[in-house]
Amino acid sequence: MLIQLAHDLPDYFYDVFVTRMDFWLVFGIVAQVVFGSRFILQWIASERAGRSVMPLSFWFLSILGGLMTLVYGFVRREPVIIIGQGLSTGIYLRNLALIFRERRRRRSGA
């Protein structure tokens, strides 16, 4: 079984990453890189602060990566991606609205 898997795995990866390579696959990979980079950004910001922080740019990368992944989901007709990224992007936008509301409140109260 393991020997068969070892033989089938290269064919599987060739099919997924070479045979199906097109603009939208590259777009989807770039979308995932953008989306995933927000965690690296958050980690760096937290290390610098010496505590867990969520920089504003985290939310902007979340929205950009989420929207890119959502477009990919629509083009590829992937309902799991469409539902997941559609709901998540709404949450990211709401977080930004709350952050900006709090900043306005602080400025008007200061």
mmCIF file with all atom_site columns, C-alpha atoms in Angstrom:
data_model
loop_
_atom_site.group_PDB
_atom_site.id
_atom_site.type_symbol
_atom_site.label_atom_id
_atom_site.label_alt_id
_atom_site.label_comp_id
_atom_site.label_asym_id
_atom_site.label_entity_id
_atom_site.label_seq_id
_atom_site.pdbx_PDB_ins_code
_atom_site.Cartn_x
_atom_site.Cartn_y
_atom_site.Cartn_z
_atom_site.occupancy
_atom_site.B_iso_or_equiv
_atom_site.pdbx_formal_charge
_atom_site.auth_seq_id
_atom_site.auth_comp_id
_atom_site.auth_asym_id
_atom_site.auth_atom_id
_atom_site.pdbx_PDB_model_num
ATOM 1   C CA . MET A 1 1   ? 0.000   0.000  0.000   1.00 0.00 ? 1   MET A CA 1
ATOM 2   C CA . LEU A 1 2   ? 2.769   2.455  0.905   1.00 0.00 ? 2   LEU A CA 1
ATOM 3   C CA . ILE A 1 3   ? 4.700   1.484  -2.190  1.00 0.00 ? 3   ILE A CA 1
ATOM 4   C CA . GLN A 1 4   ? 1.639   2.141  -4.345  1.00 0.00 ? 4   GLN A CA 1
ATOM 5   C CA . LEU A 1 5   ? 1.149   5.506  -2.617  1.00 0.00 ? 5   LEU A CA 1
ATOM 6   C CA . ALA A 1 6   ? 4.780   6.397  -3.296  1.00 0.00 ? 6   ALA A CA 1
ATOM 7   C CA . HIS A 1 7   ? 4.187   5.692  -6.990  1.00 0.00 ? 7   HIS A CA 1
ATOM 8   C CA . ASP A 1 8   ? 0.829   7.520  -7.189  1.00 0.00 ? 8   ASP A CA 1
ATOM 9   C CA . LEU A 1 9   ? 1.803   10.656 -5.268  1.00 0.00 ? 9   LEU A CA 1
ATOM 10  C CA . PRO A 1 10  ? 4.073   12.195 -7.928  1.00 0.00 ? 10  PRO A CA 1
ATOM 11  C CA . ASP A 1 11  ? 1.342   11.678 -10.549 1.00 0.00 ? 11  ASP A CA 1
ATOM 12  C CA . TYR A 1 12  ? -1.182  13.320 -8.249  1.00 0.00 ? 12  TYR A CA 1
ATOM 13  C CA . PHE A 1 13  ? 1.002   16.400 -7.669  1.00 0.00 ? 13  PHE A CA 1
ATOM 14  C CA . TYR A 1 14  ? 1.823   16.609 -11.373 1.00 0.00 ? 14  TYR A CA 1
ATOM 15  C CA . ASP A 1 15  ? -1.880  16.569 -12.190 1.00 0.00 ? 15  ASP A CA 1
ATOM 16  C CA . VAL A 1 16  ? -2.762  19.185 -9.543  1.00 0.00 ? 16  VAL A CA 1
ATOM 17  C CA . PHE A 1 17  ? 0.125   21.616 -10.060 1.00 0.00 ? 17  PHE A CA 1
ATOM 18  C CA . VAL A 1 18  ? 1.223   21.137 -13.685 1.00 0.00 ? 18  VAL A CA 1
ATOM 19  C CA . THR A 1 19  ? -1.634  19.722 -15.751 1.00 0.00 ? 19  THR A CA 1
ATOM 20  C CA . ARG A 1 20  ? -4.181  22.139 -14.237 1.00 0.00 ? 20  ARG A CA 1
ATOM 21  C CA . MET A 1 21  ? -1.884  25.170 -14.238 1.00 0.00 ? 21  MET A CA 1
ATOM 22  C CA . ASP A 1 22  ? -3.671  28.228 -15.586 1.00 0.00 ? 22  ASP A CA 1
ATOM 23  C CA . PHE A 1 23  ? -4.143  31.895 -14.704 1.00 0.00 ? 23  PHE A CA 1
ATOM 24  C CA . TRP A 1 24  ? -6.772  31.143 -12.051 1.00 0.00 ? 24  TRP A CA 1
ATOM 25  C CA . LEU A 1 25  ? -4.656  28.546 -10.292 1.00 0.00 ? 25  LEU A CA 1
ATOM 26  C CA . VAL A 1 26  ? -1.795  31.059 -10.086 1.00 0.00 ? 26  VAL A CA 1
ATOM 27  C CA . PHE A 1 27  ? -4.284  33.722 -8.908  1.00 0.00 ? 27  PHE A CA 1
ATOM 28  C CA . GLY A 1 28  ? -5.563  31.341 -6.202  1.00 0.00 ? 28  GLY A CA 1
ATOM 29  C CA . ILE A 1 29  ? -2.044  30.568 -5.015  1.00 0.00 ? 29  ILE A CA 1
ATOM 30  C CA . VAL A 1 30  ? -1.195  34.286 -4.866  1.00 0.00 ? 30  VAL A CA 1
ATOM 31  C CA . ALA A 1 31  ? -4.451  34.872 -2.950  1.00 0.00 ? 31  ALA A CA 1
ATOM 32  C CA . GLN A 1 32  ? -3.416  32.260 -0.392  1.00 0.00 ? 32  GLN A CA 1
ATOM 33  C CA . VAL A 1 33  ? 0.040   33.809 -0.064  1.00 0.00 ? 33  VAL A CA 1
ATOM 34  C CA . VAL A 1 34  ? -1.500  37.255 0.546   1.00 0.00 ? 34  VAL A CA 1
ATOM 35  C CA . PHE A 1 35  ? -3.982  35.792 3.013   1.00 0.00 ? 35  PHE A CA 1
ATOM 36  C CA . GLY A 1 36  ? -1.318  33.772 4.816   1.00 0.00 ? 36  GLY A CA 1
ATOM 37  C CA . SER A 1 37  ? 1.120   36.677 5.016   1.00 0.00 ? 37  SER A CA 1
ATOM 38  C CA . ARG A 1 38  ? -1.155  38.364 7.538   1.00 0.00 ? 38  ARG A CA 1
ATOM 39  C CA . PHE A 1 39  ? -0.108  35.792 10.135  1.00 0.00 ? 39  PHE A CA 1
ATOM 40  C CA . ILE A 1 40  ? 3.572   36.507 9.539   1.00 0.00 ? 40  ILE A CA 1
ATOM 41  C CA . LEU A 1 41  ? 2.852   40.226 9.867   1.00 0.00 ? 41  LEU A CA 1
ATOM 42  C CA . GLN A 1 42  ? 0.930   39.647 13.106  1.00 0.00 ? 42  GLN A CA 1
ATOM 43  C CA . TRP A 1 43  ? 3.721   37.471 14.491  1.00 0.00 ? 43  TRP A CA 1
ATOM 44  C CA . ILE A 1 44  ? 6.379   40.111 13.719  1.00 0.00 ? 44  ILE A CA 1
ATOM 45  C CA . ALA A 1 45  ? 4.254   42.879 15.268  1.00 0.00 ? 45  ALA A CA 1
ATOM 46  C CA . SER A 1 46  ? 3.686   40.787 18.391  1.00 0.00 ? 46  SER A CA 1
ATOM 47  C CA . GLU A 1 47  ? 7.378   39.956 18.732  1.00 0.00 ? 47  GLU A CA 1
ATOM 48  C CA . ARG A 1 48  ? 8.263   43.653 18.468  1.00 0.00 ? 48  ARG A CA 1
ATOM 49  C CA . ALA A 1 49  ? 5.641   44.616 21.061  1.00 0.00 ? 49  ALA A CA 1
ATOM 50  C CA . GLY A 1 50  ? 6.518   41.733 23.376  1.00 0.00 ? 50  GLY A CA 1
ATOM 51  C CA . ARG A 1 51  ? 2.819   40.797 23.565  1.00 0.00 ? 51  ARG A CA 1
ATOM 52  C CA . SER A 1 52  ? 0.114   39.584 21.224  1.00 0.00 ? 52  SER A CA 1
ATOM 53  C CA . VAL A 1 53  ? -1.077  42.443 19.030  1.00 0.00 ? 53  VAL A CA 1
ATOM 54  C CA . MET A 1 54  ? -3.245  42.685 15.948  1.00 0.00 ? 54  MET A CA 1
ATOM 55  C CA . PRO A 1 55  ? -1.924  45.450 13.665  1.00 0.00 ? 55  PRO A CA 1
ATOM 56  C CA . LEU A 1 56  ? -4.373  47.302 11.422  1.00 0.00 ? 56  LEU A CA 1
ATOM 57  C CA . SER A 1 57  ? -2.569  45.938 8.364   1.00 0.00 ? 57  SER A CA 1
ATOM 58  C CA . PHE A 1 58  ? -3.598  42.430 9.498   1.00 0.00 ? 58  PHE A CA 1
ATOM 59  C CA . TRP A 1 59  ? -7.209  43.327 8.734   1.00 0.00 ? 59  TRP A CA 1
ATOM 60  C CA . PHE A 1 60  ? -6.371  44.902 5.383   1.00 0.00 ? 60  PHE A CA 1
ATOM 61  C CA . LEU A 1 61  ? -4.428  41.779 4.334   1.00 0.00 ? 61  LEU A CA 1
ATOM 62  C CA . SER A 1 62  ? -7.346  39.664 5.586   1.00 0.00 ? 62  SER A CA 1
ATOM 63  C CA . ILE A 1 63  ? -9.770  41.597 3.392   1.00 0.00 ? 63  ILE A CA 1
ATOM 64  C CA . LEU A 1 64  ? -7.504  41.607 0.329   1.00 0.00 ? 64  LEU A CA 1
ATOM 65  C CA . GLY A 1 65  ? -6.592  37.927 0.620   1.00 0.00 ? 65  GLY A CA 1
ATOM 66  C CA . GLY A 1 66  ? -10.181 36.997 1.477   1.00 0.00 ? 66  GLY A CA 1
ATOM 67  C CA . LEU A 1 67  ? -11.613 38.857 -1.518  1.00 0.00 ? 67  LEU A CA 1
ATOM 68  C CA . MET A 1 68  ? -8.999  37.358 -3.831  1.00 0.00 ? 68  MET A CA 1
ATOM 69  C CA . THR A 1 69  ? -9.788  33.875 -2.537  1.00 0.00 ? 69  THR A CA 1
ATOM 70  C CA . LEU A 1 70  ? -13.515 34.614 -2.863  1.00 0.00 ? 70  LEU A CA 1
ATOM 71  C CA . VAL A 1 71  ? -13.047 35.576 -6.528  1.00 0.00 ? 71  VAL A CA 1
ATOM 72  C CA . TYR A 1 72  ? -11.085 32.356 -7.038  1.00 0.00 ? 72  TYR A CA 1
ATOM 73  C CA . GLY A 1 73  ? -13.920 30.402 -5.408  1.00 0.00 ? 73  GLY A CA 1
ATOM 74  C CA . PHE A 1 74  ? -16.500 31.976 -7.717  1.00 0.00 ? 74  PHE A CA 1
ATOM 75  C CA . VAL A 1 75  ? -14.410 31.326 -10.831 1.00 0.00 ? 75  VAL A CA 1
ATOM 76  C CA . ARG A 1 76  ? -13.733 27.721 -9.823  1.00 0.00 ? 76  ARG A CA 1
ATOM 77  C CA . ARG A 1 77  ? -17.324 27.260 -8.574  1.00 0.00 ? 77  ARG A CA 1
ATOM 78  C CA . GLU A 1 78  ? -16.188 26.076 -5.150  1.00 0.00 ? 78  GLU A CA 1
ATOM 79  C CA . PRO A 1 79  ? -19.078 26.461 -2.670  1.00 0.00 ? 79  PRO A CA 1
ATOM 80  C CA . VAL A 1 80  ? -16.899 25.766 0.382   1.00 0.00 ? 80  VAL A CA 1
ATOM 81  C CA . ILE A 1 81  ? -14.550 28.636 -0.511  1.00 0.00 ? 81  ILE A CA 1
ATOM 82  C CA . ILE A 1 82  ? -17.436 30.949 -1.444  1.00 0.00 ? 82  ILE A CA 1
ATOM 83  C CA . ILE A 1 83  ? -19.254 30.403 1.859   1.00 0.00 ? 83  ILE A CA 1
ATOM 84  C CA . GLY A 1 84  ? -16.107 30.509 4.005   1.00 0.00 ? 84  GLY A CA 1
ATOM 85  C CA . GLN A 1 85  ? -14.518 33.577 2.450   1.00 0.00 ? 85  GLN A CA 1
ATOM 86  C CA . GLY A 1 86  ? -17.824 35.382 1.972   1.00 0.00 ? 86  GLY A CA 1
ATOM 87  C CA . LEU A 1 87  ? -18.638 35.172 5.674   1.00 0.00 ? 87  LEU A CA 1
ATOM 88  C CA . SER A 1 88  ? -15.051 35.798 6.790   1.00 0.00 ? 88  SER A CA 1
ATOM 89  C CA . THR A 1 89  ? -14.621 38.906 4.653   1.00 0.00 ? 89  THR A CA 1
ATOM 90  C CA . GLY A 1 90  ? -17.752 40.346 6.239   1.00 0.00 ? 90  GLY A CA 1
ATOM 91  C CA . ILE A 1 91  ? -16.235 39.766 9.674   1.00 0.00 ? 91  ILE A CA 1
ATOM 92  C CA . TYR A 1 92  ? -12.952 41.420 8.653   1.00 0.00 ? 92  TYR A CA 1
ATOM 93  C CA . LEU A 1 93  ? -14.833 44.475 7.376   1.00 0.00 ? 93  LEU A CA 1
ATOM 94  C CA . ARG A 1 94  ? -16.812 44.658 10.619  1.00 0.00 ? 94  ARG A CA 1
ATOM 95  C CA . ASN A 1 95  ? -13.592 44.539 12.649  1.00 0.00 ? 95  ASN A CA 1
ATOM 96  C CA . LEU A 1 96  ? -12.212 47.471 10.647  1.00 0.00 ? 96  LEU A CA 1
ATOM 97  C CA . ALA A 1 97  ? -15.447 49.409 11.218  1.00 0.00 ? 97  ALA A CA 1
ATOM 98  C CA . LEU A 1 98  ? -15.151 48.796 14.976  1.00 0.00 ? 98  LEU A CA 1
ATOM 99  C CA . ILE A 1 99  ? -11.487 49.839 14.997  1.00 0.00 ? 99  ILE A CA 1
ATOM 100 C CA . PHE A 1 100 ? -12.197 53.072 13.118  1.00 0.00 ? 100 PHE A CA 1
ATOM 101 C CA . ARG A 1 101 ? -15.217 53.830 15.329  1.00 0.00 ? 101 ARG A CA 1
ATOM 102 C CA . GLU A 1 102 ? -13.044 53.418 18.430  1.00 0.00 ? 102 GLU A CA 1
ATOM 103 C CA . ARG A 1 103 ? -10.373 55.702 16.965  1.00 0.00 ? 103 ARG A CA 1
ATOM 104 C CA . ARG A 1 104 ? -12.989 58.401 16.216  1.00 0.00 ? 104 ARG A CA 1
ATOM 105 C CA . ARG A 1 105 ? -14.357 58.054 19.743  1.00 0.00 ? 105 ARG A CA 1
ATOM 106 C CA . ARG A 1 106 ? -10.867 58.520 21.225  1.00 0.00 ? 106 ARG A CA 1
ATOM 107 C CA . ARG A 1 107 ? -10.170 61.586 19.073  1.00 0.00 ? 107 ARG A CA 1
ATOM 108 C CA . SER A 1 108 ? -13.454 63.255 19.921  1.00 0.00 ? 108 SER A CA 1
ATOM 109 C CA . GLY A 1 109 ? -13.065 62.441 23.627  1.00 0.00 ? 109 GLY A CA 1
ATOM 110 C CA . ALA A 1 110 ? -9.473  63.666 23.896  1.00 0.00 ? 110 ALA A CA 1
#
